[in-house]
Coordinates of C-alpha atoms in Angstrom, one line a residue:
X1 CA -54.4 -3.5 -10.7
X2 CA -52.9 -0.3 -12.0
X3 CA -56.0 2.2 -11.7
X4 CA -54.6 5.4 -10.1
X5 CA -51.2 4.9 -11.4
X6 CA -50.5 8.2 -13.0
X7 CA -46.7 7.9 -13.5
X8 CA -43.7 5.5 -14.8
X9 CA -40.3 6.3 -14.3
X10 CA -38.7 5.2 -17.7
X11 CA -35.1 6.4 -19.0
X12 CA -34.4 8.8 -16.3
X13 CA -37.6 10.8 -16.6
X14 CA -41.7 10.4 -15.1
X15 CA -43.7 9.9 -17.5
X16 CA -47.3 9.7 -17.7
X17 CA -49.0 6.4 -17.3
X18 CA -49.6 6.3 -21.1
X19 CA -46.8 7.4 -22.3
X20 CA -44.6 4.9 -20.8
X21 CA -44.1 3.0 -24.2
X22 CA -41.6 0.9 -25.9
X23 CA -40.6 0.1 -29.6
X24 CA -42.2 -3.3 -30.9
X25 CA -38.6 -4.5 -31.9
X26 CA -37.1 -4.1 -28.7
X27 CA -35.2 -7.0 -28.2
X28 CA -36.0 -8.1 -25.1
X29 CA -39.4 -9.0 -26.2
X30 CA -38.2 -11.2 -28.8
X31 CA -35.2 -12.5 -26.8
X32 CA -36.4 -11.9 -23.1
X33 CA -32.8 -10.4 -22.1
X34 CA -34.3 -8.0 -19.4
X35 CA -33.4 -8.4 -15.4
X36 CA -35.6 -7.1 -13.0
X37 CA -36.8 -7.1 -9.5
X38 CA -40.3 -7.6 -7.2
X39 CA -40.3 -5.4 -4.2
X40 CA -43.0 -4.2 -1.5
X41 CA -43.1 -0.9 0.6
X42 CA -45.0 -1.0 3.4
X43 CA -47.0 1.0 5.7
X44 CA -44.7 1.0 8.9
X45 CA -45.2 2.2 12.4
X46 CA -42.3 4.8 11.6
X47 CA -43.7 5.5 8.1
X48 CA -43.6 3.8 4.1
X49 CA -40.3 1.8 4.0
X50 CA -39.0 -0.5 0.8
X51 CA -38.1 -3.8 2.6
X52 CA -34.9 -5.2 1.8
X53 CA -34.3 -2.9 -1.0
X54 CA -30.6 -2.9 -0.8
X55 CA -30.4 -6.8 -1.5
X56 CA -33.1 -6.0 -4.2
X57 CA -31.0 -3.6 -6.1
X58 CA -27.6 -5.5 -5.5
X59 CA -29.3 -8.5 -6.8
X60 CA -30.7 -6.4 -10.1
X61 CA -27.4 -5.5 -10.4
X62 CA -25.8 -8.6 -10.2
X63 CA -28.3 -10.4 -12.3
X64 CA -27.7 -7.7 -15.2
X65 CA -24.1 -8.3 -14.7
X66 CA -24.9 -12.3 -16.0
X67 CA -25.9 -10.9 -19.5
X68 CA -23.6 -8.0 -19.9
X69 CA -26.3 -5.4 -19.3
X70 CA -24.5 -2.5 -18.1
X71 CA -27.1 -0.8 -16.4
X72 CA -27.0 3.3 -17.2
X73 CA -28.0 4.5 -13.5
X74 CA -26.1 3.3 -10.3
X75 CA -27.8 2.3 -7.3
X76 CA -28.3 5.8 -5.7
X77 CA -30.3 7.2 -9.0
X78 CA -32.5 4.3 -8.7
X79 CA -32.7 4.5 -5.2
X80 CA -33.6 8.3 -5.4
X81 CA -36.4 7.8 -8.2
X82 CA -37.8 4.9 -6.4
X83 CA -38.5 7.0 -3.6
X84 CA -39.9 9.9 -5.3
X85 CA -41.8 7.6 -7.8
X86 CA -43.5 6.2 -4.6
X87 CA -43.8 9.9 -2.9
X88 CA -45.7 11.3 -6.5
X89 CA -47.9 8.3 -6.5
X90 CA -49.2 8.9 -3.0
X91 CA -48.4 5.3 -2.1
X92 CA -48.1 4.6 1.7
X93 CA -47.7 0.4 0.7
X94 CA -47.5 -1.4 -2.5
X95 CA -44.9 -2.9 -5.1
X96 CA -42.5 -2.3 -7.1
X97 CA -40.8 -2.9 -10.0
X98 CA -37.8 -1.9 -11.7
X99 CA -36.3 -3.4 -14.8
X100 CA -34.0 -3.3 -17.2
X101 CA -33.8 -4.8 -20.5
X102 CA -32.0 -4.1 -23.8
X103 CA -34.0 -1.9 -26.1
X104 CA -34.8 -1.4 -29.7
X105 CA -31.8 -2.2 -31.9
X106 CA -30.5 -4.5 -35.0
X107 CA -32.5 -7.6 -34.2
X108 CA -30.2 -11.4 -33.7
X109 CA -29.4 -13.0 -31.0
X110 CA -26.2 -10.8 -29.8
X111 CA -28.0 -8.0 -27.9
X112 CA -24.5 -5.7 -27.4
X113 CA -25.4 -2.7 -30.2
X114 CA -28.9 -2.8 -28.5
X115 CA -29.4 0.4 -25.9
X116 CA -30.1 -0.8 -22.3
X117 CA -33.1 0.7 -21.2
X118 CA -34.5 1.2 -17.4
X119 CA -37.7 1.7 -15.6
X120 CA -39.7 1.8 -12.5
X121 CA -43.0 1.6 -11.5
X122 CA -45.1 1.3 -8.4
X123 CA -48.3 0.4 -7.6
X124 CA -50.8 -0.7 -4.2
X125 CA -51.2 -4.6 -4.7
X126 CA -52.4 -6.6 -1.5
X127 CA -51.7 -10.5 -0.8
X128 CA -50.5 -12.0 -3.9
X129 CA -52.3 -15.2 -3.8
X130 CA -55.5 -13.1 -2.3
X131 CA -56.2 -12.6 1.7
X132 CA -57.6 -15.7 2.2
X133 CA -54.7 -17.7 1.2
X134 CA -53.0 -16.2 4.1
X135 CA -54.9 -17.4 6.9
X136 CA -56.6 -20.8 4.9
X137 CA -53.6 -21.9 2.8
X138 CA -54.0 -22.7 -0.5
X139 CA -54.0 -26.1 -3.0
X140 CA -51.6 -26.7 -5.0
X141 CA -50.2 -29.1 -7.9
X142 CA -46.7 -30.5 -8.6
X143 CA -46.3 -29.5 -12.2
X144 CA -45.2 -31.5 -15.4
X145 CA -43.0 -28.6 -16.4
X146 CA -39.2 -28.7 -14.6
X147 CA -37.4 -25.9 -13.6
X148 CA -33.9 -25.7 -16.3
X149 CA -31.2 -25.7 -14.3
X150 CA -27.7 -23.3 -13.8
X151 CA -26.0 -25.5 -16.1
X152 CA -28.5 -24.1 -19.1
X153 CA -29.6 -20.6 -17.9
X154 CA -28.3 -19.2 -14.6
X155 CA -30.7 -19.6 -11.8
X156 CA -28.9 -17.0 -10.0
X157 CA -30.3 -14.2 -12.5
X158 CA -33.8 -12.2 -11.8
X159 CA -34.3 -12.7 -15.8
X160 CA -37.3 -11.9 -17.6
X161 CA -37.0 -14.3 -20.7
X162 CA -36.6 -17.4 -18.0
X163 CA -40.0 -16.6 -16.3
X164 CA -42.0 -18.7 -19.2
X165 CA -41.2 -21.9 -17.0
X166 CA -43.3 -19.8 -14.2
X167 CA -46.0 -18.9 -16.5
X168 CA -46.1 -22.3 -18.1
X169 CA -46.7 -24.0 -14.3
X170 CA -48.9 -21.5 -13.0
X171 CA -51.2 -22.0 -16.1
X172 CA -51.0 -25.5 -16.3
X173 CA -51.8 -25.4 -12.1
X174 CA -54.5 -22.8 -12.5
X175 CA -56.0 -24.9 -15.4
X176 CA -56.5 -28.0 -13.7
X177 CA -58.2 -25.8 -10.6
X178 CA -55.1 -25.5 -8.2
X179 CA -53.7 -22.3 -7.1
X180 CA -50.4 -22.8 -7.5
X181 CA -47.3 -25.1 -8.7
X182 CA -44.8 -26.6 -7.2
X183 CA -42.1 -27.2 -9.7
X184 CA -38.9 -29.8 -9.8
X185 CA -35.6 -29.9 -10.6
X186 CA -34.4 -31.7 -13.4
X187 CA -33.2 -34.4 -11.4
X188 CA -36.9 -34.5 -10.2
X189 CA -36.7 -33.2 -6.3
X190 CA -38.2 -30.0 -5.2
X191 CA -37.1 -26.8 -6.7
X192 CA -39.6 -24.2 -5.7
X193 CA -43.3 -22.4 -6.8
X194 CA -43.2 -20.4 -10.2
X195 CA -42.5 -17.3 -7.8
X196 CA -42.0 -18.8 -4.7
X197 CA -39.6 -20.3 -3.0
X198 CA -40.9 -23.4 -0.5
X199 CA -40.2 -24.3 3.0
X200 CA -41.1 -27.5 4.7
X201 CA -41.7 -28.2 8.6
X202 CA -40.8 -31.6 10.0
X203 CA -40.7 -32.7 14.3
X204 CA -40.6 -28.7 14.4
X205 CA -37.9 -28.0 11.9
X206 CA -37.4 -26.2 8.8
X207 CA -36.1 -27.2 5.8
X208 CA -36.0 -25.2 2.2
X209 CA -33.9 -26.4 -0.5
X210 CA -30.5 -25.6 -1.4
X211 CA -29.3 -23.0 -4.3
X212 CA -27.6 -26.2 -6.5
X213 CA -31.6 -27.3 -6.6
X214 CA -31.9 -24.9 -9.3
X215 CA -33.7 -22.4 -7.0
X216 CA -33.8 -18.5 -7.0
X217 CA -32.0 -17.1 -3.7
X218 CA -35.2 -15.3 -2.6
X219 CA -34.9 -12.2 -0.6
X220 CA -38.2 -13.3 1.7
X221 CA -36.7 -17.1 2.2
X222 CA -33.6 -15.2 3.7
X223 CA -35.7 -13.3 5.8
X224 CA -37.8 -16.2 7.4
X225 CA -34.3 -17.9 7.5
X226 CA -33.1 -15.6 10.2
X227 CA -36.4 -15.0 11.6
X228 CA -36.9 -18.8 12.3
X229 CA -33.5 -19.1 13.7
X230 CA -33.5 -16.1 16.0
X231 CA -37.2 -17.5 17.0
X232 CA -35.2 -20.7 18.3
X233 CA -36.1 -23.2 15.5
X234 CA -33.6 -25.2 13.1
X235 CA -33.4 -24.4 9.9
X236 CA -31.9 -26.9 6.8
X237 CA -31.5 -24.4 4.0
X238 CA -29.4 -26.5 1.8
X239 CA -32.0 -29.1 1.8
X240 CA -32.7 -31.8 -0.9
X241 CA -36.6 -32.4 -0.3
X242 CA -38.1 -35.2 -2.7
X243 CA -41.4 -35.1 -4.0
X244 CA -42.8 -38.0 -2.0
X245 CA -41.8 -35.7 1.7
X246 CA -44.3 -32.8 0.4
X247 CA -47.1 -35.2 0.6
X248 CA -45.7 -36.3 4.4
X249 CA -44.8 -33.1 5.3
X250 CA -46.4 -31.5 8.8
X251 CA -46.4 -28.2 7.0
X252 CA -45.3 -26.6 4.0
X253 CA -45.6 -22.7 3.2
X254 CA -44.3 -20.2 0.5
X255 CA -42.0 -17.1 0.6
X256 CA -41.5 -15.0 -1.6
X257 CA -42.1 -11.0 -1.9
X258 CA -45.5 -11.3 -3.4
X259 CA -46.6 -14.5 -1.5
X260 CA -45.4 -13.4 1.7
X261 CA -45.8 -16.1 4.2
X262 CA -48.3 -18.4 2.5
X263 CA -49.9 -22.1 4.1
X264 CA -50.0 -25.1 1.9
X265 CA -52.9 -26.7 2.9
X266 CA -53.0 -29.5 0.0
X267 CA -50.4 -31.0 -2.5
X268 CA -52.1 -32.7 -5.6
X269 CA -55.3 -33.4 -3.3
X270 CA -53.0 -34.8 -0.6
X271 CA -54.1 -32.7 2.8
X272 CA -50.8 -31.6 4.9
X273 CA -50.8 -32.1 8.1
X274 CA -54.6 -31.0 9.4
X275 CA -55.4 -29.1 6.2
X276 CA -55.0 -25.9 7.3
X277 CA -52.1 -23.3 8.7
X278 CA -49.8 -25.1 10.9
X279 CA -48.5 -23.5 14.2
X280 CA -44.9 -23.4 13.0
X281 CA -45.6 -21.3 9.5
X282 CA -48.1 -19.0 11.7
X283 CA -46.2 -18.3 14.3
X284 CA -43.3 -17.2 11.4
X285 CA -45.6 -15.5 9.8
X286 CA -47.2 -14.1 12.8
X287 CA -43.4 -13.0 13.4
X288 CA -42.9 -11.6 9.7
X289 CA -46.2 -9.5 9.6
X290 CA -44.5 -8.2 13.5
X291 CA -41.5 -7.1 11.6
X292 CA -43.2 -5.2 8.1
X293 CA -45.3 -3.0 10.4
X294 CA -42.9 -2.2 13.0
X295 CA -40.1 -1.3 9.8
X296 CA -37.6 -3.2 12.4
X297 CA -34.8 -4.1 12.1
X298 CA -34.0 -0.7 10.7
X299 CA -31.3 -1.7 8.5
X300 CA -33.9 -3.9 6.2
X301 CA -36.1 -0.9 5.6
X302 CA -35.1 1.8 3.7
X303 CA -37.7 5.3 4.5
X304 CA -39.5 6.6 1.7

């Protein structure tokens, strides 16, 4: 994945590949109180752009706001290095991610005499769940592990400590010879994939669930939200969707900045719909693939 990558952006300074290292008692890898982002640049008509990387950095922001990490940089400096990071690296598409995370410090649980610490990298990464997810869907498995919910840890925070409930799903999925989870809510309806969020297509509309079902507000759902509606379809996006309507469902697909636009084709060996891309989720993501290599509208790309 990162063969090429010659630089990391760490502190305010590039550094090389190997030298972008931490202390082992840096607290956020005992205590996972980091915040961070997943973006993509892409190869546009007019040139690399960073999709939607104003709403990435203002939700970086925000989600460091939730633990008190005062972030040493504003949004310009990381706006700037991004750019440049991406410019040394030769990268015409790829992703990236910044972070930021308390450093090394006294260890316990209170993180405030710990130095926050920041850094970026970027790298050429291709579809996620691999190419031929894209066009052939892929199967996937409700998992046994449920997504905690805002009343225990915020689910409107981009924290790196909360992604074990991911990893634990997407093991237990790949495990058991699924590529991907579906996880629930603690009340046992749909919450979203470990780093997805899902949309479902009944009699030609949309739904995706709600924020109170202790989802992430993903950057990508918003954007097939307005893409569906300017395309003429409803959209429900303060849906409750139990987990008896996945396996009824005429469609179901994944958004997210990694997955992209991504077919279901089964739910715990339940086929949806015909079993493979339905016209609904490929004519969105026809329309969201349209949109990444035109770089239009302009104001969700920012030029490299």
């Amino acid at each position: 994945m990162f063969d090429g990558v010659e630089e990391i952006w760490l502190d305010g300074e590039f550094v090389d590949f190997e030298d972008a290292q931490i202390h082992v008692l840096t607290h956020a890898l005992h205590y996972g109180t980091g915040v961070f982002e997943g973006v993509r640049c892409y190869d546009t008509d007019r040139g690399p752009a960073i999709f939607r990387w104003e709403e990435h950095l203002d939700r970086l922001y925000s989600s460091a706001e939730v633990y008190d990490i005062d972030i040493p940089y504003t949004k310009a400096e990381l706006d700037e290095a991004t750019r440049e990071l991406i410019d040394r690296e030769n990268l015409d598409s790829g992703y990236i991610r910044p972070i930021a995370f308390y450093g090394y410090g006294p260890l316990g649980l209170n993180p405030q005499q710990s130095p926050v610490q920041v850094a970026l990298a970027v790298w050429p990464w291709g579809a996620y769940l691999g190419d031929e997810a894209l066009e052939e869907g892929v199967d996937v498995a409700v998992s046994s592990w449920r997504k905690y919910s805002s009343s225990q840890i915020p689910t409107n925070a981009k924290t790196t400590g909360t992604y074990v409930n991911s990893v634990l799903a997407s093991l237990e999925a790949k495990g058991n010879g699924y590529e991907e989870a579906i996880v629930l809510n603690k009340e046992g309806n749909v919450a979203e994939g470990p780093g997805e969020n899902l949309f479902l297509v009944r009699d030609g509309e949309l739904y995706t669930t709600g924020l109170a079902e202790s989802i992430l507000d993903g950057i990508t759902r918003r954007t097939v939200i307005e893409l569906a509606e300017e395309m003429g379809y409803t959209v429900h996006d303060d849906a409750t969707i139990s987990r008896g309507e996945l396996y009824t469902a005429d469609e179901l697909f994944f958004s997210g900045t990694a997955a992209e636009i991504t077919p279901i084709r089964t739910v715990d060996d339940n086929e949806i719909g015909t079993g493979t891309k339905g016209p609904v989720t490929d004519e969105i993501q026809q329309r969201f693939f349209e949109v990444v290599e035109e770089g239009q509208p302009e104001a969700w790309f920012t030029p490299v």
